[in-house]
Coordinates of C-alpha atoms in Angstrom, one line a residue:
Chain A
M1 CA 45.1 90.3 92.7
A2 CA 44.5 90.0 96.4
F3 CA 41.8 92.4 97.5
E4 CA 40.3 93.4 100.8
L5 CA 36.6 94.0 100.7
D6 CA 36.0 96.6 103.3
L7 CA 32.3 96.7 102.8
D8 CA 31.7 99.3 105.5
H9 CA 34.0 101.7 103.7
I10 CA 32.4 100.9 100.3
C11 CA 29.0 101.5 101.7
F12 CA 30.1 104.8 103.1
L13 CA 31.5 105.9 99.8
A14 CA 28.2 104.8 98.1
N15 CA 26.0 106.4 100.7
L16 CA 24.3 103.2 101.5
R17 CA 23.6 101.8 105.0
L18 CA 22.8 98.1 105.0
P19 CA 21.3 96.1 107.9
E20 CA 23.5 93.3 109.2
N21 CA 21.7 90.4 107.6
E22 CA 21.9 92.1 104.2
R23 CA 25.5 93.0 104.8
I24 CA 26.5 89.3 105.4
K25 CA 24.7 88.1 102.3
L26 CA 26.0 90.9 100.1
R27 CA 29.6 90.5 101.2
A28 CA 29.5 86.8 100.2
Q29 CA 28.0 87.6 96.8
M30 CA 30.5 90.5 96.2
L31 CA 33.5 88.3 97.1
Q32 CA 32.3 85.7 94.6
I33 CA 31.8 88.4 91.9
V34 CA 35.1 90.2 92.5
E35 CA 36.9 86.8 92.4
W36 CA 35.3 86.2 89.0
I37 CA 36.1 89.6 87.5
D38 CA 39.6 89.2 88.8
D39 CA 40.0 86.8 85.8
L40 CA 40.5 90.0 83.7
K41 CA 44.1 90.0 84.8
Q42 CA 44.7 87.0 82.6
C43 CA 43.7 89.0 79.5
D44 CA 46.7 90.5 77.8
D45 CA 45.1 93.6 76.5
D46 CA 48.3 95.2 75.4
T47 CA 46.5 98.3 74.2
G48 CA 49.1 100.6 75.8
D49 CA 48.5 104.2 76.8
E50 CA 46.1 104.8 74.0
G51 CA 44.0 101.8 75.0
N52 CA 41.4 103.6 77.1
F53 CA 38.2 103.2 75.2
S54 CA 36.1 106.3 74.4
P55 CA 32.6 105.6 73.2
T56 CA 32.4 108.9 71.4
H57 CA 35.6 108.3 69.5
P58 CA 35.7 109.8 66.8
L59 CA 32.4 111.7 67.5
H60 CA 33.8 114.8 69.2
H61 CA 31.5 117.6 68.3
V62 CA 31.2 121.0 69.9
R63 CA 28.5 123.6 69.4
E64 CA 28.5 127.3 69.3
D65 CA 29.1 128.9 72.7
E66 CA 25.7 130.5 73.0
I67 CA 23.0 130.4 75.7
L68 CA 20.1 128.1 74.7
P69 CA 16.8 127.6 76.4
S70 CA 16.9 125.3 79.4
S71 CA 14.3 123.9 81.8
K72 CA 12.3 126.3 83.8
R73 CA 12.9 126.6 87.5
E74 CA 9.3 125.8 88.4
Q75 CA 9.4 122.7 86.3
I76 CA 12.4 121.4 88.1
L77 CA 11.1 122.3 91.5
S78 CA 7.9 120.5 90.7
A79 CA 9.6 117.1 91.4
A80 CA 11.1 118.2 94.7
P81 CA 10.2 116.1 97.7
E82 CA 10.0 119.3 99.7
K83 CA 10.3 122.9 98.6
D84 CA 9.8 126.5 99.7
R85 CA 9.5 129.1 96.9
D86 CA 12.6 128.7 94.8
F87 CA 14.5 126.4 97.2
F88 CA 14.8 122.7 97.8
I89 CA 14.3 122.1 101.5
V90 CA 16.5 119.6 103.3
P91 CA 17.2 118.8 106.9
R92 CA 19.3 121.4 108.7
V93 CA 23.0 121.2 107.9
I94 CA 24.4 123.5 110.5
K95 CA 23.4 122.4 114.0
K96 CA 22.5 124.9 116.7
K97 CA 24.6 124.6 119.7
Chain B
M1 CA -10.8 92.6 62.4
N2 CA -8.2 90.9 64.6
L3 CA -5.4 93.5 64.7
A4 CA -3.3 91.3 66.9
Q5 CA -2.4 89.3 63.7
H6 CA -1.2 92.4 61.9
S7 CA 2.2 94.1 61.8
L8 CA 2.9 97.8 62.3
V9 CA 3.3 98.3 58.6
E10 CA 0.0 96.5 57.8
I11 CA -2.0 98.4 60.4
S12 CA -0.4 101.6 59.1
R13 CA -1.7 100.8 55.6
L14 CA -5.2 100.0 56.9
I15 CA -5.3 103.4 58.6
A16 CA -3.9 105.2 55.5
R17 CA -6.5 103.5 53.3
K18 CA -9.2 104.6 55.9
E19 CA -10.3 100.9 56.4
I20 CA -9.9 101.5 60.1
E21 CA -9.6 104.6 62.3
A22 CA -6.8 105.4 64.7
E23 CA -9.3 105.5 67.6
E24 CA -10.6 102.1 66.8
V25 CA -7.0 100.7 66.7
T26 CA -6.2 102.3 70.0
R27 CA -9.4 101.0 71.6
S28 CA -8.7 97.5 70.3
F29 CA -5.2 97.5 72.0
L30 CA -6.6 99.0 75.2
R31 CA -9.1 96.2 75.3
S32 CA -6.3 93.7 74.8
I33 CA -4.4 95.3 77.8
E34 CA -7.5 95.0 79.9
E35 CA -8.0 91.4 79.0
K36 CA -4.4 90.2 79.3
D37 CA -2.3 92.4 81.5
N38 CA -3.6 91.0 84.8
D39 CA -1.7 87.8 83.8
V40 CA 1.2 89.3 81.8
S41 CA 1.8 92.5 83.9
A42 CA 3.7 94.2 81.0
Y43 CA 2.6 97.7 82.0
I44 CA 3.3 100.0 84.9
T45 CA 1.2 102.8 83.5
V46 CA -1.5 102.6 80.9
L47 CA -2.1 105.9 79.2
G48 CA -5.6 105.2 78.1
E49 CA -7.1 108.7 78.0
R50 CA -4.0 110.3 76.6
A51 CA -3.8 107.7 73.9
L52 CA -7.4 108.0 72.9
D53 CA -7.1 111.8 72.8
K54 CA -4.1 111.5 70.5
A55 CA -5.8 108.9 68.3
R56 CA -8.9 111.2 67.8
E57 CA -6.6 114.1 67.0
I58 CA -4.9 111.9 64.4
D59 CA -8.2 110.9 62.8
R60 CA -9.0 114.6 62.3
K61 CA -5.8 115.3 60.5
T62 CA -5.7 115.2 56.7
K63 CA -1.9 114.8 56.5
K64 CA -0.8 112.0 58.8
G65 CA 2.6 110.8 59.9
R66 CA 4.2 107.4 59.0
L67 CA 3.2 105.9 62.4
A68 CA -0.3 107.5 62.4
G69 CA -2.5 105.7 64.9
I70 CA 0.0 103.0 65.9
P71 CA -0.1 102.1 69.6
I72 CA 3.5 101.9 70.8
A73 CA 4.6 101.0 74.4
V74 CA 7.6 102.7 75.9
K75 CA 10.0 101.3 78.6
D76 CA 9.6 103.2 81.8
N77 CA 13.1 104.7 81.8
I78 CA 12.3 106.9 78.9
V79 CA 10.7 110.2 80.0
I80 CA 7.5 111.8 78.9
E81 CA 6.8 115.3 80.5
G82 CA 4.3 115.0 83.3
I83 CA 3.9 111.2 83.0
K84 CA 5.1 109.0 85.9
T85 CA 8.5 107.5 85.0
T86 CA 9.5 105.0 87.6
C87 CA 12.5 103.1 86.1
G88 CA 11.0 100.1 87.9
S89 CA 12.2 101.5 91.2
R90 CA 10.8 102.6 94.5
M91 CA 13.3 105.5 94.2
M92 CA 11.3 106.9 91.3
A93 CA 7.8 105.6 92.1
D94 CA 6.2 109.1 92.0
Y95 CA 8.6 110.9 89.7
R96 CA 7.0 113.0 86.9
P97 CA 9.7 114.4 84.6
P98 CA 9.7 118.0 83.5
Y99 CA 10.7 117.2 79.9
T100 CA 10.2 114.6 77.1
A101 CA 12.7 112.3 75.5
S102 CA 13.8 113.0 72.0
V103 CA 12.7 109.6 70.8
I104 CA 9.2 110.2 72.1
R105 CA 9.1 113.5 70.3
L106 CA 10.2 111.8 67.1
L107 CA 7.5 109.1 67.4
E108 CA 4.8 111.6 68.2
E109 CA 5.8 113.8 65.3
E110 CA 5.0 110.8 63.1
D111 CA 1.6 110.5 64.9
A112 CA 2.4 107.4 67.0
V113 CA 0.1 106.8 69.9
I114 CA 2.0 106.1 73.1
I115 CA -0.2 103.6 74.8
G116 CA 1.7 103.0 78.1
K117 CA 4.9 102.7 80.1
T118 CA 6.3 99.2 80.5
N119 CA 7.7 97.3 83.3
M120 CA 11.5 96.8 83.6
D121 CA 14.3 95.6 85.9
E122 CA 15.0 98.4 88.3
F123 CA 17.2 101.0 86.6
A124 CA 17.6 98.5 83.7
M125 CA 19.8 96.3 85.9
G126 CA 18.7 92.7 85.3
S127 CA 17.9 90.1 82.7
S128 CA 14.4 88.9 83.7
T129 CA 12.3 91.9 84.8
E130 CA 12.1 90.2 88.2
N131 CA 14.1 93.1 89.7
S132 CA 11.3 95.5 89.2
A133 CA 10.3 97.0 92.5
F134 CA 6.6 96.6 91.7
F135 CA 6.0 93.1 90.2
P136 CA 7.5 90.7 87.7
T137 CA 6.4 90.6 84.1
R138 CA 5.5 87.2 82.7
N139 CA 6.3 85.7 79.4
P140 CA 3.1 85.5 77.3
W141 CA 4.3 82.2 75.8
D142 CA 4.4 80.6 79.2
L143 CA 3.3 82.7 82.2
N144 CA 5.5 80.7 84.6
R145 CA 8.6 82.0 82.7
V146 CA 10.3 85.3 82.5
P147 CA 10.1 87.6 79.4
G148 CA 13.7 88.4 79.8
G149 CA 15.1 91.8 80.8
S150 CA 15.6 94.5 81.5
S151 CA 13.1 95.5 78.7
G152 CA 10.8 92.6 79.7
G153 CA 7.6 94.7 79.8
S154 CA 8.2 96.1 76.4
A155 CA 8.8 92.6 74.9
A156 CA 5.8 91.1 76.7
A157 CA 3.5 93.9 75.6
V158 CA 4.3 93.3 71.9
A159 CA 4.3 89.5 72.2
A160 CA 0.9 89.5 73.9
S161 CA -0.5 92.0 71.3
E162 CA -1.0 94.6 74.0
A163 CA 1.0 97.0 71.7
V164 CA 2.0 96.9 68.0
A165 CA 5.6 97.7 68.8
S166 CA 7.6 99.1 71.7
L167 CA 10.8 100.9 72.6
G168 CA 13.3 99.3 75.0
T169 CA 16.8 100.1 76.1
D170 CA 19.9 97.9 75.7
T171 CA 23.0 98.3 77.9
G172 CA 24.2 94.7 77.9
G173 CA 21.5 92.9 75.9
S174 CA 18.3 94.3 77.4
I175 CA 16.5 94.6 74.1
R176 CA 17.9 91.6 72.3
Q177 CA 17.5 89.0 75.1
P178 CA 13.8 89.7 75.8
A179 CA 13.2 89.9 72.1
A180 CA 14.7 86.3 71.8
Y181 CA 12.7 85.0 74.8
C182 CA 9.5 86.5 73.5
G183 CA 9.8 85.7 69.8
L184 CA 10.4 89.2 68.5
V185 CA 12.8 91.3 66.5
G186 CA 14.9 93.6 68.7
L187 CA 17.6 96.0 67.7
K188 CA 20.4 97.5 69.7
P189 CA 21.6 100.3 67.3
T190 CA 25.1 101.7 67.0
Y191 CA 26.0 103.8 70.0
G192 CA 25.2 107.3 68.9
R193 CA 22.7 106.3 66.3
V194 CA 19.7 107.1 68.5
S195 CA 19.6 110.0 70.9
R196 CA 19.8 109.2 74.6
Y197 CA 18.3 112.6 75.6
G198 CA 15.5 111.6 78.0
L199 CA 16.8 108.1 78.8
V200 CA 17.4 107.8 82.5
A201 CA 21.1 106.8 82.6
F202 CA 22.4 103.5 83.8
A203 CA 25.8 103.2 82.1
S204 CA 26.3 106.1 79.8
S205 CA 28.9 104.6 77.5
L206 CA 26.8 101.5 77.0
D207 CA 23.1 102.6 77.0
T208 CA 21.1 102.6 73.8
I209 CA 17.4 102.9 72.9
G210 CA 15.9 100.6 70.3
P211 CA 12.7 99.0 69.0
L212 CA 11.1 95.6 69.7
T213 CA 8.7 94.6 66.9
R214 CA 6.9 91.6 65.4
D215 CA 9.0 91.6 62.2
V216 CA 12.0 93.1 60.4
S217 CA 10.0 95.6 58.3
D218 CA 8.5 97.1 61.5
C219 CA 11.9 97.3 63.1
A220 CA 13.4 99.1 60.0
L221 CA 10.6 101.7 60.0
L222 CA 10.8 102.5 63.8
T223 CA 14.6 102.6 63.7
E224 CA 14.5 105.0 60.7
I225 CA 12.2 107.3 62.6
I226 CA 14.0 107.4 66.0
S227 CA 17.6 107.6 64.5
G228 CA 19.5 110.8 63.8
Y229 CA 21.6 113.6 65.2
D230 CA 20.2 115.3 68.3
P231 CA 22.0 118.5 69.6
K232 CA 20.7 117.6 73.1
D233 CA 22.8 114.4 73.2
S234 CA 26.5 115.2 72.9
T235 CA 27.2 111.5 72.0
S236 CA 24.7 111.6 69.1
S237 CA 26.2 110.9 65.7
R238 CA 25.9 113.4 62.8
K239 CA 26.0 110.5 60.2
P240 CA 23.0 110.7 57.9
V241 CA 20.3 108.2 58.5
P242 CA 19.8 106.0 55.4
S243 CA 16.3 104.9 54.4
F244 CA 16.1 101.5 56.1
T245 CA 12.6 101.0 54.8
E246 CA 13.5 101.4 51.2
E247 CA 16.7 99.3 51.4
Y248 CA 15.9 96.3 53.7
N249 CA 14.2 94.2 51.0
N250 CA 16.7 94.9 48.3
D251 CA 19.0 92.2 47.3
I252 CA 21.9 91.8 49.6
K253 CA 25.3 92.0 47.8
P254 CA 27.6 89.0 48.1
I255 CA 28.5 88.8 51.8
R256 CA 30.5 86.7 54.2
V257 CA 29.1 85.8 57.5
G258 CA 31.2 84.8 60.5
Y259 CA 30.0 82.1 63.0
L260 CA 31.2 80.6 66.2
G261 CA 32.8 77.1 66.2
E262 CA 31.5 74.2 68.3
H263 CA 34.0 74.9 71.1
K264 CA 32.5 78.3 71.6
L265 CA 29.0 76.9 72.0
A266 CA 30.0 74.3 74.6
G267 CA 27.9 75.7 77.5
I268 CA 24.7 76.3 75.6
K269 CA 21.6 74.1 75.4
P270 CA 21.6 71.5 72.6
E271 CA 18.4 72.7 71.0
V272 CA 19.9 76.3 70.7
R273 CA 23.0 74.8 69.2
Q274 CA 21.1 72.7 66.8
R275 CA 18.9 75.6 65.6
Y276 CA 22.0 77.8 65.2
R277 CA 23.5 75.1 63.0
D278 CA 20.3 74.9 61.0
V279 CA 20.4 78.6 60.3
L280 CA 24.0 78.4 59.1
E281 CA 22.9 75.6 56.7
I282 CA 20.1 77.8 55.4
L283 CA 22.5 80.6 54.8
T284 CA 24.8 78.3 52.9
G285 CA 21.8 77.1 50.9
C286 CA 21.1 80.8 50.0
G287 CA 24.6 81.1 48.5
I288 CA 26.1 83.0 51.4
E289 CA 29.7 82.2 52.5
I290 CA 30.1 81.3 56.1
V291 CA 33.4 81.6 57.9
E292 CA 34.3 80.2 61.3
M293 CA 35.7 83.0 63.5
E294 CA 37.7 83.1 66.7
F295 CA 37.3 85.9 69.3
P296 CA 39.8 85.3 72.1
S297 CA 38.8 88.5 73.9
W298 CA 35.2 87.4 74.2
E299 CA 36.3 85.1 77.0
F300 CA 36.6 88.2 79.1
A301 CA 33.7 90.2 77.8
L302 CA 31.3 89.4 80.6
Q303 CA 33.8 90.3 83.3
C304 CA 34.7 93.4 81.4
Y305 CA 31.0 94.4 81.2
Y306 CA 30.4 93.7 84.9
V307 CA 33.2 96.1 85.9
I308 CA 32.4 99.0 83.5
A309 CA 28.6 98.9 83.8
P310 CA 28.6 99.0 87.6
C311 CA 31.3 101.6 87.7
E312 CA 29.3 103.9 85.4
A313 CA 26.1 103.1 87.4
S314 CA 27.7 104.0 90.7
S315 CA 28.4 107.4 89.2
N316 CA 25.1 107.9 87.5
L317 CA 23.0 106.8 90.4
S318 CA 24.8 109.1 92.9
R319 CA 22.2 111.7 91.9
Y320 CA 19.5 109.9 93.8
D321 CA 20.0 111.4 97.2
G322 CA 16.5 112.5 98.1
V323 CA 17.2 116.2 97.6
R324 CA 15.8 117.4 94.2
F325 CA 13.6 114.5 93.0
G326 CA 12.8 110.9 93.8
F327 CA 12.2 109.1 97.0
R328 CA 13.1 110.8 100.3
S329 CA 13.2 108.9 103.5
T330 CA 10.9 110.3 106.2
R331 CA 12.9 109.1 109.2
S332 CA 16.1 111.1 108.7
S333 CA 17.0 113.9 111.1
S334 CA 20.2 115.1 109.4
L335 CA 21.2 115.7 105.8
E336 CA 23.7 113.0 105.8
D337 CA 21.2 110.5 107.2
M338 CA 18.7 111.6 104.5
Y339 CA 21.2 110.6 101.8
F340 CA 21.9 107.2 103.4
D341 CA 18.3 106.4 104.3
S342 CA 16.8 107.6 101.0
R343 CA 19.2 105.5 99.0
T344 CA 19.1 102.5 101.2
E345 CA 15.3 102.4 101.3
G346 CA 14.8 103.6 97.7
F347 CA 17.0 101.1 95.8
G348 CA 16.5 97.4 95.5
E349 CA 19.0 94.6 96.1
E350 CA 20.5 94.3 92.6
V351 CA 20.9 98.0 92.2
K352 CA 22.7 98.2 95.5
R353 CA 24.9 95.3 94.6
R354 CA 26.0 97.0 91.3
I355 CA 26.5 100.4 92.9
L356 CA 28.7 98.8 95.6
L357 CA 30.6 96.8 93.0
G358 CA 31.2 99.9 90.9
T359 CA 32.2 101.9 93.9
F360 CA 34.7 99.2 94.9
A361 CA 36.2 99.0 91.4
L362 CA 36.7 102.8 91.3
S363 CA 38.0 103.2 94.8
S364 CA 41.5 104.1 95.7
G365 CA 43.9 101.3 95.3
Y366 CA 41.6 99.3 93.0
R367 CA 40.8 101.6 90.1
D368 CA 43.8 100.7 88.1
A369 CA 43.4 97.0 88.6
Y370 CA 39.7 96.8 87.8
Y371 CA 38.3 99.9 86.0
L372 CA 41.4 100.8 83.9
K373 CA 42.1 97.1 83.2
A374 CA 38.5 96.6 82.1
S375 CA 38.8 99.7 79.8
G376 CA 41.9 98.2 78.2
V377 CA 40.0 94.9 77.7
R378 CA 37.1 96.8 76.2
E379 CA 39.5 98.4 73.7
L380 CA 40.9 95.0 72.8
I381 CA 37.3 93.7 72.2
R382 CA 36.6 96.7 70.0
R383 CA 39.8 96.2 67.9
E384 CA 39.1 92.5 67.6
M385 CA 35.7 93.3 66.2
Q386 CA 37.1 95.8 63.7
T387 CA 39.6 93.2 62.6
A388 CA 36.8 90.7 62.1
F389 CA 34.8 93.0 60.0
R390 CA 37.7 93.3 57.5
T391 CA 37.1 89.6 56.9
V392 CA 33.3 89.2 57.3
D393 CA 30.3 91.5 57.0
F394 CA 28.3 90.1 59.9
I395 CA 28.8 87.8 62.8
L396 CA 26.1 85.4 63.9
T397 CA 25.6 84.0 67.3
P398 CA 22.7 82.6 69.3
T399 CA 21.2 85.6 71.3
T400 CA 21.0 83.4 74.4
S401 CA 22.3 80.1 75.6
E402 CA 18.8 78.8 76.4
E403 CA 15.1 79.4 76.2
A404 CA 13.3 81.7 78.7
F405 CA 13.8 80.4 82.2
R406 CA 11.3 80.0 85.0
L407 CA 10.5 82.8 87.4
G408 CA 12.7 82.5 90.5
E409 CA 15.1 80.1 88.7
K410 CA 18.1 82.3 88.7
A411 CA 18.3 83.7 92.3
D412 CA 22.1 83.7 92.2
P413 CA 23.3 87.0 90.7
M414 CA 26.1 85.3 88.7
A415 CA 23.6 82.9 87.1
M416 CA 21.7 85.9 86.0
Y417 CA 24.8 87.7 84.7
S418 CA 25.6 84.7 82.5
C419 CA 22.4 85.4 80.4
D420 CA 24.4 88.2 78.8
Q421 CA 27.3 86.1 77.5
F422 CA 26.6 86.7 73.8
T423 CA 25.1 90.2 74.0
V424 CA 27.5 92.4 76.0
V425 CA 30.1 92.4 73.2
A426 CA 28.0 94.7 71.0
N427 CA 27.6 97.2 73.8
L428 CA 31.3 97.2 74.8
A429 CA 32.3 97.7 71.1
G430 CA 29.4 100.1 70.4
I431 CA 28.3 98.2 67.3
P432 CA 24.8 97.4 66.2
A433 CA 23.2 94.0 66.9
L434 CA 19.8 92.6 66.0
S435 CA 18.0 89.6 67.4
I436 CA 15.5 87.7 65.3
P437 CA 13.5 84.6 66.0
M438 CA 15.2 81.4 64.7
G439 CA 12.9 78.7 65.9
W440 CA 11.4 77.1 68.9
S441 CA 12.6 75.0 71.9
C442 CA 11.3 71.6 72.7
S443 CA 9.1 73.4 75.3
G444 CA 7.5 75.5 72.7
L445 CA 9.4 78.7 73.6
P446 CA 11.0 81.1 71.1
L447 CA 14.8 81.1 70.4
G448 CA 16.7 84.0 69.1
L449 CA 19.6 84.5 66.6
Q450 CA 21.9 87.5 67.0
I451 CA 23.4 89.3 64.1
L452 CA 26.3 91.7 64.8
G453 CA 27.3 94.3 62.3
N454 CA 29.8 97.0 61.9
Y455 CA 29.3 100.6 63.0
F456 CA 26.2 102.3 61.4
Q457 CA 25.5 99.2 59.3
E458 CA 21.9 98.9 60.5
C459 CA 20.8 99.0 56.8
T460 CA 22.7 95.8 55.9
L461 CA 21.7 94.2 59.2
F462 CA 18.1 94.6 58.2
K463 CA 18.8 93.1 54.8
L464 CA 20.3 90.0 56.2
A465 CA 17.6 89.7 58.8
F466 CA 14.9 90.1 56.2
L467 CA 16.5 87.3 54.1
L468 CA 16.7 85.1 57.2
E469 CA 13.1 85.9 58.1
K470 CA 11.9 84.8 54.6
N471 CA 13.9 81.6 54.7
V472 CA 13.9 80.3 58.2
K473 CA 10.7 78.5 59.1
F474 CA 9.4 79.7 62.5
S475 CA 6.2 77.6 62.5
K476 CA 5.3 76.6 66.1
P477 CA 5.5 72.9 66.8
N478 CA 2.4 71.1 68.0
L479 CA 2.3 70.8 71.8

């Protein structure tokens, strides 16, 4: 299929910000890769509506709906780049006027 | 005593008979790391003191586990509480997990000694270990060549006798390909056979954990120990785990083995093709029926994989935003900038490429054409494999199309992706696959044979592999 590679938009969706030289190189590589994976359209998969693969099929298990021990707050906070008591600290979200 | 010449099972017997102590074994391998790892660079973190403490504790025990005193290396995307787990990435360079992976718990319950965390392609994305943010690992057979990837450090550690065995992970071939390049046995188990709790996710429907070992009996033992249902992994199977170690050297029942015809081997190196044919002749000589098979869907397997894996990666890696763990950029003044800067500075080139590819394939207007189409092709591959396994019990292929390549040789991403041409099928279908050494290249480098089996048939995989191990001559040619 014809595709438009709007790299700016894709980077925005992926929360990546690439410098111009990287952007040029990556765009060329991605065009080549996407053209290659475009070959998939030649495959007649004919698997119909039920064709979507599920890796857990038929491994659907559920457990009892009961609260089980989980990680402790202080353990999780121990990996934080910046914290204050029980909170992760991040740059201010709401700007002062 | 030169422990480098001994397998896991042999060292385990020496310890059980008290001919050697666990501490002496651990010290021996730590010395080996000290002597060789400057050249090989298999390890990111060596757990010297922790390993020796564990070994001394084991020596004091009267009742010891099945892996008592065995130094095992672990790929650095499998977590151990409090121990740096980097995933080969700047994003995780200082990350210390608050919990331990189930496979580690199972190994340590059997008194294994975790000797270190091994180098890998960043977030398991790669086929050479050159994508590590820290340094490349080198193939012990030729230090100018790659060990394969992404479990290159795990493979190199065992091949260089810096560990007795190791754990790696396999999403598209990342255990089997380095096993082939380094002359080892490597197993990708059935999806759901081994718990993924504690494995840092790359592509959650494809990721598996498995062993890399010197021989089939070691692989059978490690697989038996790490397999089984885990309530902490919702994709973990409740199927009972057979005793691989009791079964693998029993006679294999009459079986049929599928193989690829010459036209399917067109792009691979002549010496790989020749060795593959030699193995098929050996099997015929053992009275095993071989059947030529066709797999039309395999033509699209690589493209299918390189849609699905990046799509899942783009979702899994969205958690790395600098907020709760991992690298945070210091130059950001707003929250949004922090997300962008942390991810841009924290991830390497290949990871960014795959995230962008996956984001594109899932984006509005393209999801049906790429991701859903790839899902349909994946189901076709799965059904084709199931049809094949009604005719044959196993399918044999070369693990790779060539010997280990030189560092820097495959700078083009698509050249690197082609390394996975024989291995991705097993991950897409969820079936088990084993790589064993099948001989040597003209350059004196190992070549691997891949055995594909049906779901949860690891036991019979080991039986065929053991038969091949006994009958295929792997003696190294004179240089």
